[in-house]
Tab-separated table of C-alpha atoms in Angstrom:
chain	number	residue	atom	x	y	z
A	1	MET	CA	-23.500	116.720	30.946
A	2	ARG	CA	-20.395	114.890	29.774
A	3	LEU	CA	-18.518	116.465	26.882
A	4	PRO	CA	-17.472	114.255	23.966
A	5	LEU	CA	-13.774	113.450	24.250
A	6	ARG	CA	-12.791	114.497	20.725
A	7	PRO	CA	-14.221	118.085	20.805
A	8	LEU	CA	-12.686	118.602	24.268
A	9	GLY	CA	-9.315	117.461	22.974
A	10	ILE	CA	-9.563	119.848	20.025
A	11	PHE	CA	-10.464	122.715	22.381
A	12	ILE	CA	-7.455	122.000	24.616
A	13	LYS	CA	-5.158	121.791	21.596
A	14	LEU	CA	-6.398	125.055	20.087
A	15	ASN	CA	-6.185	126.825	23.439
A	16	PHE	CA	-2.614	125.559	23.919
A	17	GLN	CA	-1.670	126.745	20.422
A	18	LYS	CA	-3.157	130.184	21.129
A	19	LYS	CA	-1.198	130.510	24.397
A	20	THR	CA	1.977	129.338	22.691
A	21	ALA	CA	1.555	131.954	19.940
A	22	VAL	CA	1.052	134.689	22.537
A	23	THR	CA	4.146	133.522	24.438
A	24	GLN	CA	6.215	133.465	21.268
A	25	ARG	CA	5.088	137.001	20.382
A	26	ARG	CA	6.030	138.189	23.849
A	27	ASP	CA	9.441	136.521	23.645
A	28	VAL	CA	10.231	138.018	20.227
A	29	SER	CA	8.858	141.454	20.993
A	30	SER	CA	10.837	141.644	24.226
A	31	ALA	CA	14.222	140.705	22.773
A	32	ALA	CA	16.677	143.057	24.475
A	33	MET	CA	18.008	145.481	21.871
A	34	ARG	CA	18.952	149.099	21.250
A	35	LEU	CA	17.609	149.918	17.788
A	36	VAL	CA	18.911	152.993	15.950
A	37	GLN	CA	18.559	154.889	12.709
A	38	PHE	CA	21.716	156.248	11.154
A	39	CYS	CA	23.447	157.399	8.012
A	40	ARG	CA	27.056	156.751	7.050
A	41	HIS	CA	29.351	159.733	6.678
A	42	GLY	CA	29.746	160.512	2.987
A	43	ASP	CA	26.647	158.504	2.096
A	44	GLY	CA	24.301	161.449	1.654
A	45	ASP	CA	20.909	161.244	3.314
A	46	SER	CA	20.579	157.474	2.950
A	47	ILE	CA	18.835	156.206	6.107
A	48	ARG	CA	19.689	152.828	7.570
A	49	VAL	CA	18.459	150.826	10.556
A	50	GLY	CA	20.863	149.203	12.980
A	51	VAL	CA	21.305	147.615	16.383
A	52	GLU	CA	23.799	148.999	18.888
A	53	GLN	CA	26.200	146.453	20.359
A	54	GLY	CA	25.861	148.442	23.561
A	55	GLU	CA	25.178	152.038	24.582
A	56	GLY	CA	27.567	154.242	22.613
A	57	LEU	CA	29.233	151.262	20.894
A	58	SER	CA	29.449	150.146	17.267
A	59	VAL	CA	26.294	149.426	15.274
A	60	VAL	CA	25.246	146.308	13.365
A	61	ASP	CA	23.866	147.426	9.981
A	62	LEU	CA	20.585	145.560	9.646
A	63	ASN	CA	20.183	146.390	5.938
A	64	ALA	CA	23.639	145.020	5.171
A	65	PHE	CA	22.895	141.861	7.180
A	66	ASP	CA	19.615	141.258	5.346
A	67	PRO	CA	18.936	143.411	2.244
A	68	SER	CA	15.252	142.431	2.379
A	69	MET	CA	14.832	144.472	5.558
A	70	PRO	CA	13.430	148.025	5.279
A	71	SER	CA	15.558	151.116	5.658
A	72	THR	CA	13.501	152.952	8.303
A	73	MET	CA	12.531	152.110	11.867
A	74	ARG	CA	8.855	152.705	11.230
A	75	GLU	CA	8.853	150.155	8.401
A	76	LEU	CA	10.791	147.724	10.580
A	77	LEU	CA	8.174	147.997	13.334
A	78	GLU	CA	5.404	147.501	10.782
A	79	LEU	CA	6.910	144.080	10.020
A	80	GLY	CA	6.147	143.019	13.577
A	81	ASP	CA	7.882	139.901	14.847
A	82	LYS	CA	9.620	139.274	11.529
A	83	GLY	CA	11.512	142.552	11.738
A	84	LEU	CA	12.456	142.140	15.409
A	85	GLN	CA	13.599	138.559	14.817
A	86	CYS	CA	15.877	139.719	12.026
A	87	ALA	CA	17.302	142.507	14.189
A	88	HIS	CA	17.996	140.023	16.970
A	89	ARG	CA	19.722	137.605	14.571
A	90	ALA	CA	21.827	140.462	13.204
A	91	LEU	CA	22.930	141.472	16.695
A	92	GLU	CA	23.772	137.881	17.635
A	93	SER	CA	25.728	137.341	14.414
A	94	GLY	CA	28.313	140.023	15.135
A	95	GLN	CA	28.472	140.645	11.377
A	96	CYS	CA	28.076	143.856	9.349
A	97	VAL	CA	29.415	146.002	12.202
A	98	VAL	CA	29.941	149.703	11.517
A	99	ASP	CA	32.269	151.715	13.732
A	100	ARG	CA	30.541	154.526	15.622
A	101	ALA	CA	32.955	157.089	14.163
A	102	GLN	CA	31.704	156.266	10.659
A	103	ILE	CA	28.049	157.124	11.260
A	104	LYS	CA	25.712	159.891	12.332
A	105	LEU	CA	22.890	158.829	14.610
A	106	LEU	CA	19.452	160.079	13.601
A	107	SER	CA	16.277	160.175	15.627
A	108	PRO	CA	15.189	156.545	16.153
A	109	ILE	CA	11.862	157.471	14.559
A	110	LEU	CA	11.402	159.847	11.625
A	111	ALA	CA	8.044	160.921	10.168
A	112	PRO	CA	5.769	159.089	12.623
A	113	GLU	CA	2.060	159.351	12.009
A	114	LYS	CA	1.565	160.926	15.442
A	115	VAL	CA	3.569	162.600	18.207
A	116	VAL	CA	1.334	162.410	21.269
A	117	CYS	CA	2.333	164.493	24.304
A	118	VAL	CA	1.131	164.445	27.899
A	119	GLY	CA	1.030	167.580	30.018
A	120	MET	CA	1.259	167.904	33.816
A	121	ASN	CA	2.110	164.220	34.256
A	122	TYR	CA	4.651	164.425	37.117
A	123	ARG	CA	3.453	164.912	40.677
A	124	ASP	CA	6.530	166.923	41.599
A	125	HIS	CA	6.061	169.151	38.529
A	126	CYS	CA	2.468	169.869	39.591
A	127	LEU	CA	3.676	170.745	43.099
A	128	GLU	CA	6.308	173.039	41.581
A	129	GLN	CA	3.597	175.265	40.140
A	130	ASN	CA	0.895	174.734	42.807
A	131	ALA	CA	-1.298	172.995	40.239
A	132	PRO	CA	-3.857	170.268	41.043
A	133	ILE	CA	-3.080	166.663	40.133
A	134	PRO	CA	-4.936	165.916	36.851
A	135	LYS	CA	-7.846	163.474	37.020
A	136	GLU	CA	-7.260	162.302	33.452
A	137	PRO	CA	-4.336	162.629	31.019
A	138	ILE	CA	-3.891	166.077	29.456
A	139	ILE	CA	-3.141	165.370	25.804
A	140	PHE	CA	-1.636	167.668	23.175
A	141	CYS	CA	0.649	167.070	20.235
A	142	LYS	CA	3.698	168.108	18.289
A	143	PHE	CA	3.903	167.808	14.533
A	144	PRO	CA	6.377	165.180	13.277
A	145	SER	CA	8.344	167.974	11.583
A	146	ALA	CA	9.530	169.045	15.054
A	147	ILE	CA	11.571	165.848	15.452
A	148	THR	CA	15.340	166.161	15.245
A	149	GLY	CA	18.282	163.903	16.032
A	150	PRO	CA	19.873	163.147	19.409
A	151	TYR	CA	22.881	165.385	18.697
A	152	ASP	CA	21.375	167.918	16.267
A	153	ASP	CA	20.961	171.610	16.990
A	154	ILE	CA	17.914	173.204	18.563
A	155	THR	CA	17.093	176.299	16.511
A	156	LEU	CA	15.852	179.366	18.369
A	157	PRO	CA	12.935	180.783	16.378
A	158	SER	CA	12.914	184.527	15.839
A	159	GLU	CA	9.237	184.504	16.862
A	160	SER	CA	9.989	183.496	20.472
A	161	GLN	CA	12.053	184.932	23.308
A	162	GLU	CA	11.145	182.272	25.887
A	163	VAL	CA	12.380	178.875	24.714
A	164	ASP	CA	12.507	176.310	27.528
A	165	TRP	CA	13.706	172.718	28.116
A	166	GLU	CA	11.690	169.665	29.206
A	167	VAL	CA	13.387	166.276	29.543
A	168	GLU	CA	10.873	163.463	29.011
A	169	LEU	CA	10.597	159.699	28.821
A	170	ALA	CA	9.253	158.776	25.388
A	171	PHE	CA	7.912	155.492	24.103
A	172	VAL	CA	7.111	154.215	20.621
A	173	ILE	CA	4.135	152.115	19.536
A	174	GLY	CA	5.047	148.781	17.946
A	175	ARG	CA	1.742	147.504	16.581
A	176	ARG	CA	-1.635	148.793	15.476
A	177	GLY	CA	-4.450	149.018	18.002
A	178	LYS	CA	-7.682	150.757	19.003
A	179	HIS	CA	-9.600	150.559	22.289
A	180	ILE	CA	-6.640	148.807	23.882
A	181	ARG	CA	-7.171	147.408	27.367
A	182	GLU	CA	-4.758	148.701	29.984
A	183	GLU	CA	-3.735	145.163	30.953
A	184	ASP	CA	-2.715	144.517	27.317
A	185	ALA	CA	-1.228	147.923	26.611
A	186	LEU	CA	2.477	147.207	27.164
A	187	SER	CA	2.410	144.558	24.427
A	188	TYR	CA	1.746	147.430	21.992
A	189	VAL	CA	4.904	149.308	23.036
A	190	ALA	CA	8.065	148.649	21.006
A	191	GLY	CA	10.450	150.469	23.322
A	192	PHE	CA	11.561	153.623	25.116
A	193	THR	CA	13.805	156.581	24.319
A	194	VAL	CA	14.787	160.050	25.566
A	195	ALA	CA	13.045	163.239	24.410
A	196	ASN	CA	13.267	166.980	24.972
A	197	ASP	CA	9.877	168.638	24.684
A	198	VAL	CA	11.356	172.041	23.789
A	199	SER	CA	8.725	174.709	24.451
A	200	ALA	CA	8.248	178.368	23.511
A	201	ARG	CA	6.508	179.575	26.664
A	202	ASP	CA	5.408	182.905	25.195
A	203	TRP	CA	3.508	181.046	22.443
A	204	GLN	CA	2.276	178.346	24.799
A	205	ASN	CA	0.275	181.022	26.608
A	206	ARG	CA	-0.970	182.754	23.428
A	207	ASN	CA	-3.345	181.686	20.678
A	208	GLY	CA	-6.210	180.922	23.022
A	209	LYS	CA	-3.770	179.170	25.378
A	210	GLN	CA	-3.673	176.159	23.076
A	211	TRP	CA	-0.236	174.641	23.514
A	212	LEU	CA	0.365	173.426	19.964
A	213	LEU	CA	2.161	176.416	18.415
A	214	GLY	CA	4.493	176.822	21.376
A	215	LYS	CA	5.476	173.156	21.180
A	216	THR	CA	6.009	172.435	17.508
A	217	PHE	CA	8.589	174.806	16.025
A	218	ASP	CA	11.151	173.016	13.866
A	219	SER	CA	13.771	171.154	15.966
A	220	PHE	CA	11.582	171.276	19.109
A	221	CYS	CA	11.598	167.484	19.580
A	222	PRO	CA	15.122	166.037	19.909
A	223	LEU	CA	14.782	162.263	20.237
A	224	GLY	CA	17.139	159.341	20.833
A	225	PRO	CA	19.758	158.105	20.963
A	226	ALA	CA	18.199	154.633	20.547
A	227	LEU	CA	14.864	152.873	20.713
A	228	VAL	CA	15.497	150.614	23.710
A	229	THR	CA	13.186	147.608	23.485
A	230	THR	CA	10.848	146.973	26.394
A	231	ASP	CA	12.621	143.918	27.825
A	232	THR	CA	15.865	145.887	28.082
A	233	VAL	CA	14.255	148.327	30.542
A	234	LYS	CA	13.638	146.633	33.893
A	235	ASP	CA	11.067	149.175	35.071
A	236	PRO	CA	10.360	152.260	32.940
A	237	HIS	CA	8.617	153.834	35.920
A	238	ASN	CA	11.645	153.755	38.192
A	239	LEU	CA	14.329	155.542	36.190
A	240	GLY	CA	16.408	158.555	37.096
A	241	ILE	CA	15.622	161.419	34.720
A	242	ARG	CA	17.557	164.675	34.461
A	243	CYS	CA	18.364	167.683	32.296
A	244	LEU	CA	21.590	169.689	32.335
A	245	VAL	CA	22.122	173.081	30.713
A	246	ASN	CA	25.781	174.008	30.191
A	247	GLY	CA	26.721	171.287	32.676
A	248	ASP	CA	24.434	172.535	35.457
A	249	THR	CA	21.644	170.190	36.559
A	250	VAL	CA	18.299	171.954	36.124
A	251	GLN	CA	15.952	168.956	36.345
A	252	SER	CA	16.462	165.808	38.417
A	253	SER	CA	13.704	163.392	39.337
A	254	ASN	CA	12.482	159.841	38.771
A	255	THR	CA	9.871	158.421	36.431
A	256	ASP	CA	8.103	157.003	39.487
A	257	GLN	CA	6.632	160.512	39.780
A	258	MET	CA	4.543	159.947	36.641
A	259	ILE	CA	0.822	160.230	37.382
A	260	PHE	CA	-0.349	158.246	34.350
A	261	LYS	CA	2.013	155.401	33.479
A	262	THR	CA	2.721	153.940	30.051
A	263	ALA	CA	-0.088	151.370	29.987
A	264	ALA	CA	-2.674	153.903	31.168
A	265	LEU	CA	-1.612	156.377	28.466
A	266	VAL	CA	-1.815	153.784	25.688
A	267	ALA	CA	-5.268	152.693	26.823
A	268	TRP	CA	-6.529	156.263	27.223
A	269	VAL	CA	-5.324	157.643	23.893
A	270	SER	CA	-6.449	154.545	21.983
A	271	LYS	CA	-10.028	155.377	22.987
A	272	PHE	CA	-9.859	158.360	20.651
A	273	MET	CA	-7.556	157.294	17.812
A	274	THR	CA	-6.032	154.217	16.241
A	275	LEU	CA	-2.403	153.817	17.277
A	276	THR	CA	0.012	152.685	14.570
A	277	PRO	CA	3.627	151.437	14.547
A	278	GLY	CA	6.058	154.320	14.986
A	279	ASP	CA	3.690	156.624	16.889
A	280	VAL	CA	5.685	158.519	19.513
A	281	PHE	CA	4.460	159.362	23.023
A	282	LEU	CA	6.148	162.008	25.207
A	283	THR	CA	5.069	161.312	28.769
A	284	GLY	CA	5.601	164.594	30.612
A	285	THR	CA	8.415	166.403	32.400
A	286	PRO	CA	9.597	166.680	36.026
A	287	PRO	CA	10.173	169.979	37.888
A	288	GLY	CA	12.987	172.382	37.095
A	289	VAL	CA	11.861	173.941	33.828
A	290	GLY	CA	13.158	177.439	33.166
A	291	VAL	CA	9.831	179.248	33.238
A	292	PHE	CA	9.311	178.490	36.961
A	293	LYS	CA	12.756	179.514	38.106
A	294	LYS	CA	13.059	182.816	39.969
A	295	PRO	CA	13.758	184.750	37.883
A	296	PRO	CA	12.788	182.673	34.822
A	297	ILE	CA	15.651	181.364	32.685
A	298	PHE	CA	15.334	180.593	28.981
A	299	LEU	CA	17.651	179.033	26.428
A	300	LYS	CA	20.041	181.275	24.536
A	301	ASN	CA	22.371	180.919	21.591
A	302	GLY	CA	25.316	178.647	22.392
A	303	ASP	CA	23.699	176.749	25.285
A	304	ILE	CA	24.266	172.992	25.475
A	305	VAL	CA	21.276	170.949	26.650
A	306	LYS	CA	21.764	167.371	27.837
A	307	CYS	CA	18.731	165.197	28.580
A	308	GLN	CA	19.465	161.891	30.262
A	309	ILE	CA	17.453	158.892	31.473
A	310	ASP	CA	18.961	155.885	33.231
A	311	GLN	CA	19.243	152.741	31.052
A	312	LEU	CA	18.246	154.705	27.929
A	313	GLY	CA	21.140	157.136	27.425
A	314	SER	CA	21.585	160.823	26.720
A	315	ILE	CA	20.783	163.312	23.990
A	316	ILE	CA	22.944	166.431	23.693
A	317	ASN	CA	21.812	169.409	21.639
A	318	LYS	CA	23.401	172.796	21.035
A	319	VAL	CA	21.123	175.833	20.878
A	320	VAL	CA	21.713	178.000	17.800
């Protein structure tokens, strides 16, 4: 049967507009940026959002560039394309630049709704402990109160004698979603950052062997230094990842060892809960953690822990 010309024309036009809107969203969401949260020295606890001019370089103050913009990363992500467009314009403008020496970098995300963690997600880490490869993601969580800045101290709790390191690739959700299809999942990711899933092994194996208490002491989630937007990272699953303690390399691997990749994790977790802007995912650690060394080695007062991922940067935390 022959379709009437006018309805067919309308269908083509609407379909073209829909594709154009999707393309525009992809272009805006993938603008290459390193987003940070910071406070100025002498400015109290006032949080600001900025864009790095390059890794370790000066920062463009987004709030100074456009006072209508929010003062936290989570609120910026909640604005969707509008917020990312403004950040991109601010970076391109070269205005409102703050010297790195004048600021303290904070975690790129503070007070997220969720910190979702994935256990046993590196093949080489499973081999390290003679554990089977998981058939589905092993999910646990940290409380948001565990988050600390990229250069803040890790506090040894008096309740634990076995505090360990775990360098991890982290990603942050950029828009709300539930029952997300794996083929669409990366469009829900705002960017990537570096995390240390600090773990009290003695508590991880207590309390019914639920991992939560051993994972969520205050300061047990250093995060940063920047939220690197997705287009900036060529392939998040082919990045060198390493941890150094007092200058000695204790973990060194590649994110290609991840069993469940970013898209699979977003799709899996969104079956159970609605994901919202600012939600943080920690995607698992490679081999070399202290508990499996012979004899085991744990963090002590004065240690310096550096977690590093190619293209994302480094976080450096002193143990106190």
